[in-house]
């Protein structure tokens, strides 16, 4: 019997298993426990899982992995081989320190001294797998849920022969959230949102927010949401129930101050913007990121913000509400300039968000808001209500602790917010996500943040398939539960490959990361070129496309093959859909690199300049390839997303194809 701080190699080198997030402490015993042919899961009613969702998760995984059909039950007269129960306080050991960062801990690891202590920490649990049965005991419903997810991961990897072990575990952060943009390109289908909630649950995430600007069907605002495939009240009610049953708090989040680009372009609401005269300018992905701030000098603006809040909050059981209020770029520069000259932009901002927060507090809600503007004007921090939670987003992969320290010193409650780094690209920047998330987790721990909220944005049409965000989400889940416990990025990517994708070789996520590194001309470059012209053309020439094209193209081909092979051997439910999404993304990036190469070889007058390279790219053939690729991309889009802004993405590709034929 031995005690170790993370999961070992299980029996042989070829049957390694991992748990994500890694447990605080784990004791691995000799032998394996075979699941019985006709077993049951006994879930105590004290767990609070009225529909026995947790028990059914286990039964479903047992069936999918082993083919065995199990039952569920409750009460002391119906024993089960697996027991789910609440035990307060439960015993949770302090983590061992000597080997917590070891990337490969084996059964030969020496015993580590562990001092068990009673714990009532929300989400804490113990898991025991013995010869005679399996017990998950949680400090509360969330704790039982978390223990069940650990057991599910083991079942998925080990089948009916489970390692005998004892785990004592609890989270570092109370709030472990995910923030999903459902407004600037993609509106997910309800089925896919449920799939995403299931995935968040498996990795012990306990909060989800959906970012909405204009893609919700508010009564009386059809001019804002028309043509966007908006979410509706019924969607939220059903999804809120679904999340709650899986231990996830669905927190309402809607833009109430900035980022109102689509609303402020309408005939009905344009007069409430700082620059109403810009409302008739052509739509642009870049422009949407810039001009979108309410003129808060007009009292009708506050009425609009309150209307959005009041209508939306009634659909959620959460006692929290995120008013957003970020990136108010135009504040005090347009219609409200006289007010800004009189009292200052900082005072304007602080007064407006304080009024919104008080409006929420009067209805028993806890306000949340993004912290970027308050950090640009630190005097705002002292003027905000004590009850507000600042969502402190910092996306630099080399982020330091400065802004997190500033909020901590102000006494405000904060949640640190890194990113999965998928926006503006077909392929995810996993390396950037790793560095950003791990640093933010470390700084958040240092300054006692309430939690971590990992963000997933959809700038420039949300071109990335949402499955590209899965590795970053899992890194966020690991770091919000156990910051720093997996110290090496390569080790973490191998673990994700094994646990999430069933890739025994551990090569899948590293291959995805390698494909991204072969990006020479990205979606953001393409959009910038189409909407502004010369800057992206100059960037194409400056970024070494000509010199690096052959190597990058070879890398992308190799990565596509490795991804396809790994997923062909995967036992995961959506392996085929994931394989298609990855292949489409990699092939799309190969085409974008070709577009960049052709631009880099063109003179300023648009004529082909052979002096730049011996590589020839036929414009007509490239155009046809882009159009063919777009058909496959659109078909895959519709498997996870509503129609929403697919036409805008198609328009980018078609305009590019036309330009390639002309060049």
PDB file of C-alpha atoms in Angstrom, residues 234-343:
ATOM      1  CA  UNK A 234     -37.460  28.232 -23.852  1.00  0.00           C
ATOM      2  CA  UNK A 235     -33.851  27.428 -24.739  1.00  0.00           C
ATOM      3  CA  UNK A 236     -32.573  29.113 -21.599  1.00  0.00           C
ATOM      4  CA  UNK A 237     -35.141  27.479 -19.323  1.00  0.00           C
ATOM      5  CA  UNK A 238     -34.339  24.016 -20.656  1.00  0.00           C
ATOM      6  CA  UNK A 239     -30.596  24.575 -20.618  1.00  0.00           C
ATOM      7  CA  UNK A 240     -30.663  26.069 -17.113  1.00  0.00           C
ATOM      8  CA  UNK A 241     -32.355  22.895 -15.837  1.00  0.00           C
ATOM      9  CA  UNK A 242     -29.876  20.719 -17.707  1.00  0.00           C
ATOM     10  CA  UNK A 243     -26.886  22.539 -16.241  1.00  0.00           C
ATOM     11  CA  UNK A 244     -28.265  22.564 -12.696  1.00  0.00           C
ATOM     12  CA  UNK A 245     -28.759  18.799 -12.765  1.00  0.00           C
ATOM     13  CA  UNK A 246     -25.064  18.457 -13.574  1.00  0.00           C
ATOM     14  CA  UNK A 247     -23.816  20.819 -10.893  1.00  0.00           C
ATOM     15  CA  UNK A 248     -23.234  23.772 -13.212  1.00  0.00           C
ATOM     16  CA  UNK A 249     -24.563  27.233 -12.406  1.00  0.00           C
ATOM     17  CA  UNK A 250     -25.747  28.950 -15.585  1.00  0.00           C
ATOM     18  CA  UNK A 251     -25.132  32.649 -14.953  1.00  0.00           C
ATOM     19  CA  UNK A 252     -26.873  35.232 -17.151  1.00  0.00           C
ATOM     20  CA  UNK A 253     -24.542  37.543 -19.038  1.00  0.00           C
ATOM     21  CA  UNK A 254     -25.606  40.240 -21.473  1.00  0.00           C
ATOM     22  CA  UNK A 255     -24.002  43.410 -22.810  1.00  0.00           C
ATOM     23  CA  UNK A 256     -25.636  46.390 -21.153  1.00  0.00           C
ATOM     24  CA  UNK A 257     -23.188  49.247 -21.854  1.00  0.00           C
ATOM     25  CA  UNK A 258     -20.535  48.540 -24.509  1.00  0.00           C
ATOM     26  CA  UNK A 259     -20.462  45.953 -27.292  1.00  0.00           C
ATOM     27  CA  UNK A 260     -23.905  46.915 -28.589  1.00  0.00           C
ATOM     28  CA  UNK A 261     -22.837  47.203 -32.215  1.00  0.00           C
ATOM     29  CA  UNK A 262     -25.801  45.409 -33.777  1.00  0.00           C
ATOM     30  CA  UNK A 263     -28.385  47.108 -31.541  1.00  0.00           C
ATOM     31  CA  UNK A 264     -26.982  50.578 -32.197  1.00  0.00           C
ATOM     32  CA  UNK A 265     -27.188  50.044 -35.975  1.00  0.00           C
ATOM     33  CA  UNK A 266     -30.983  49.664 -35.872  1.00  0.00           C
ATOM     34  CA  UNK A 267     -33.453  52.394 -36.750  1.00  0.00           C
ATOM     35  CA  UNK A 268     -35.039  52.111 -33.312  1.00  0.00           C
ATOM     36  CA  UNK A 269     -31.934  52.312 -31.099  1.00  0.00           C
ATOM     37  CA  UNK A 270     -29.227  54.085 -33.097  1.00  0.00           C
ATOM     38  CA  UNK A 271     -29.991  57.405 -31.424  1.00  0.00           C
ATOM     39  CA  UNK A 272     -28.797  55.932 -28.103  1.00  0.00           C
ATOM     40  CA  UNK A 273     -25.234  55.416 -29.348  1.00  0.00           C
ATOM     41  CA  UNK A 274     -22.264  57.719 -28.944  1.00  0.00           C
ATOM     42  CA  UNK A 275     -21.958  57.934 -32.747  1.00  0.00           C
ATOM     43  CA  UNK A 276     -25.404  57.403 -34.294  1.00  0.00           C
ATOM     44  CA  UNK A 277     -24.165  58.837 -37.583  1.00  0.00           C
ATOM     45  CA  UNK A 278     -22.015  55.696 -38.026  1.00  0.00           C
ATOM     46  CA  UNK A 279     -25.019  53.360 -37.918  1.00  0.00           C
ATOM     47  CA  UNK A 280     -25.366  53.158 -41.705  1.00  0.00           C
ATOM     48  CA  UNK A 281     -21.761  52.211 -42.402  1.00  0.00           C
ATOM     49  CA  UNK A 282     -21.339  48.747 -43.964  1.00  0.00           C
ATOM     50  CA  UNK A 283     -21.027  45.841 -41.568  1.00  0.00           C
ATOM     51  CA  UNK A 284     -17.441  44.905 -40.746  1.00  0.00           C
ATOM     52  CA  UNK A 285     -15.939  42.309 -38.441  1.00  0.00           C
ATOM     53  CA  UNK A 286     -13.288  44.822 -37.396  1.00  0.00           C
ATOM     54  CA  UNK A 287     -15.766  47.666 -36.990  1.00  0.00           C
ATOM     55  CA  UNK A 288     -17.959  45.482 -34.770  1.00  0.00           C
ATOM     56  CA  UNK A 289     -15.110  45.294 -32.279  1.00  0.00           C
ATOM     57  CA  UNK A 290     -14.813  49.096 -32.033  1.00  0.00           C
ATOM     58  CA  UNK A 291     -18.016  51.162 -32.148  1.00  0.00           C
ATOM     59  CA  UNK A 292     -20.723  50.017 -29.805  1.00  0.00           C
ATOM     60  CA  UNK A 293     -21.063  52.156 -26.652  1.00  0.00           C
ATOM     61  CA  UNK A 294     -24.266  53.611 -25.226  1.00  0.00           C
ATOM     62  CA  UNK A 295     -24.565  57.350 -24.765  1.00  0.00           C
ATOM     63  CA  UNK A 296     -25.213  57.263 -21.025  1.00  0.00           C
ATOM     64  CA  UNK A 297     -25.803  60.983 -21.020  1.00  0.00           C
ATOM     65  CA  UNK A 298     -29.225  60.062 -22.396  1.00  0.00           C
ATOM     66  CA  UNK A 299     -31.427  58.659 -19.638  1.00  0.00           C
ATOM     67  CA  UNK A 300     -33.100  56.346 -22.138  1.00  0.00           C
ATOM     68  CA  UNK A 301     -29.844  54.367 -22.190  1.00  0.00           C
ATOM     69  CA  UNK A 302     -30.297  53.327 -18.569  1.00  0.00           C
ATOM     70  CA  UNK A 303     -33.874  52.284 -19.295  1.00  0.00           C
ATOM     71  CA  UNK A 304     -32.625  50.056 -22.124  1.00  0.00           C
ATOM     72  CA  UNK A 305     -29.951  48.460 -19.930  1.00  0.00           C
ATOM     73  CA  UNK A 306     -32.485  47.767 -17.169  1.00  0.00           C
ATOM     74  CA  UNK A 307     -34.924  46.339 -19.688  1.00  0.00           C
ATOM     75  CA  UNK A 308     -32.323  43.844 -20.903  1.00  0.00           C
ATOM     76  CA  UNK A 309     -31.426  42.886 -17.335  1.00  0.00           C
ATOM     77  CA  UNK A 310     -34.984  42.551 -16.053  1.00  0.00           C
ATOM     78  CA  UNK A 311     -36.215  40.455 -18.958  1.00  0.00           C
ATOM     79  CA  UNK A 312     -33.204  38.154 -19.028  1.00  0.00           C
ATOM     80  CA  UNK A 313     -32.682  37.447 -15.328  1.00  0.00           C
ATOM     81  CA  UNK A 314     -36.153  35.959 -14.867  1.00  0.00           C
ATOM     82  CA  UNK A 315     -35.143  32.951 -16.962  1.00  0.00           C
ATOM     83  CA  UNK A 316     -32.271  31.837 -14.699  1.00  0.00           C
ATOM     84  CA  UNK A 317     -32.166  30.294 -11.219  1.00  0.00           C
ATOM     85  CA  UNK A 318     -28.755  31.849 -10.537  1.00  0.00           C
ATOM     86  CA  UNK A 319     -28.510  34.673  -8.015  1.00  0.00           C
ATOM     87  CA  UNK A 320     -25.734  36.275 -10.115  1.00  0.00           C
ATOM     88  CA  UNK A 321     -25.843  38.516 -13.194  1.00  0.00           C
ATOM     89  CA  UNK A 322     -22.970  39.684 -15.400  1.00  0.00           C
ATOM     90  CA  UNK A 323     -23.619  43.152 -16.834  1.00  0.00           C
ATOM     91  CA  UNK A 324     -20.364  42.955 -18.860  1.00  0.00           C
ATOM     92  CA  UNK A 325     -19.600  46.734 -19.225  1.00  0.00           C
ATOM     93  CA  UNK A 326     -16.245  46.079 -20.906  1.00  0.00           C
ATOM     94  CA  UNK A 327     -14.416  47.903 -23.686  1.00  0.00           C
ATOM     95  CA  UNK A 328     -16.586  51.021 -23.659  1.00  0.00           C
ATOM     96  CA  UNK A 329     -14.241  52.535 -26.237  1.00  0.00           C
ATOM     97  CA  UNK A 330     -16.456  55.445 -27.282  1.00  0.00           C
ATOM     98  CA  UNK A 331     -17.491  56.615 -23.814  1.00  0.00           C
ATOM     99  CA  UNK A 332     -17.297  60.389 -23.561  1.00  0.00           C
ATOM    100  CA  UNK A 333     -16.097  60.814 -27.148  1.00  0.00           C
ATOM    101  CA  UNK A 334     -19.375  61.333 -28.997  1.00  0.00           C
ATOM    102  CA  UNK A 335     -22.806  62.447 -27.825  1.00  0.00           C
ATOM    103  CA  UNK A 336     -21.754  62.275 -24.156  1.00  0.00           C
ATOM    104  CA  UNK A 337     -18.624  64.392 -24.633  1.00  0.00           C
ATOM    105  CA  UNK A 338     -20.086  67.447 -22.812  1.00  0.00           C
ATOM    106  CA  UNK A 339     -20.802  65.265 -19.763  1.00  0.00           C
ATOM    107  CA  UNK A 340     -17.299  63.792 -19.900  1.00  0.00           C
ATOM    108  CA  UNK A 341     -15.776  67.259 -20.023  1.00  0.00           C
ATOM    109  CA  UNK A 342     -17.808  68.222 -16.967  1.00  0.00           C
ATOM    110  CA  UNK A 343     -17.280  65.220 -14.648  1.00  0.00           C
TER     111      UNK A 343
END
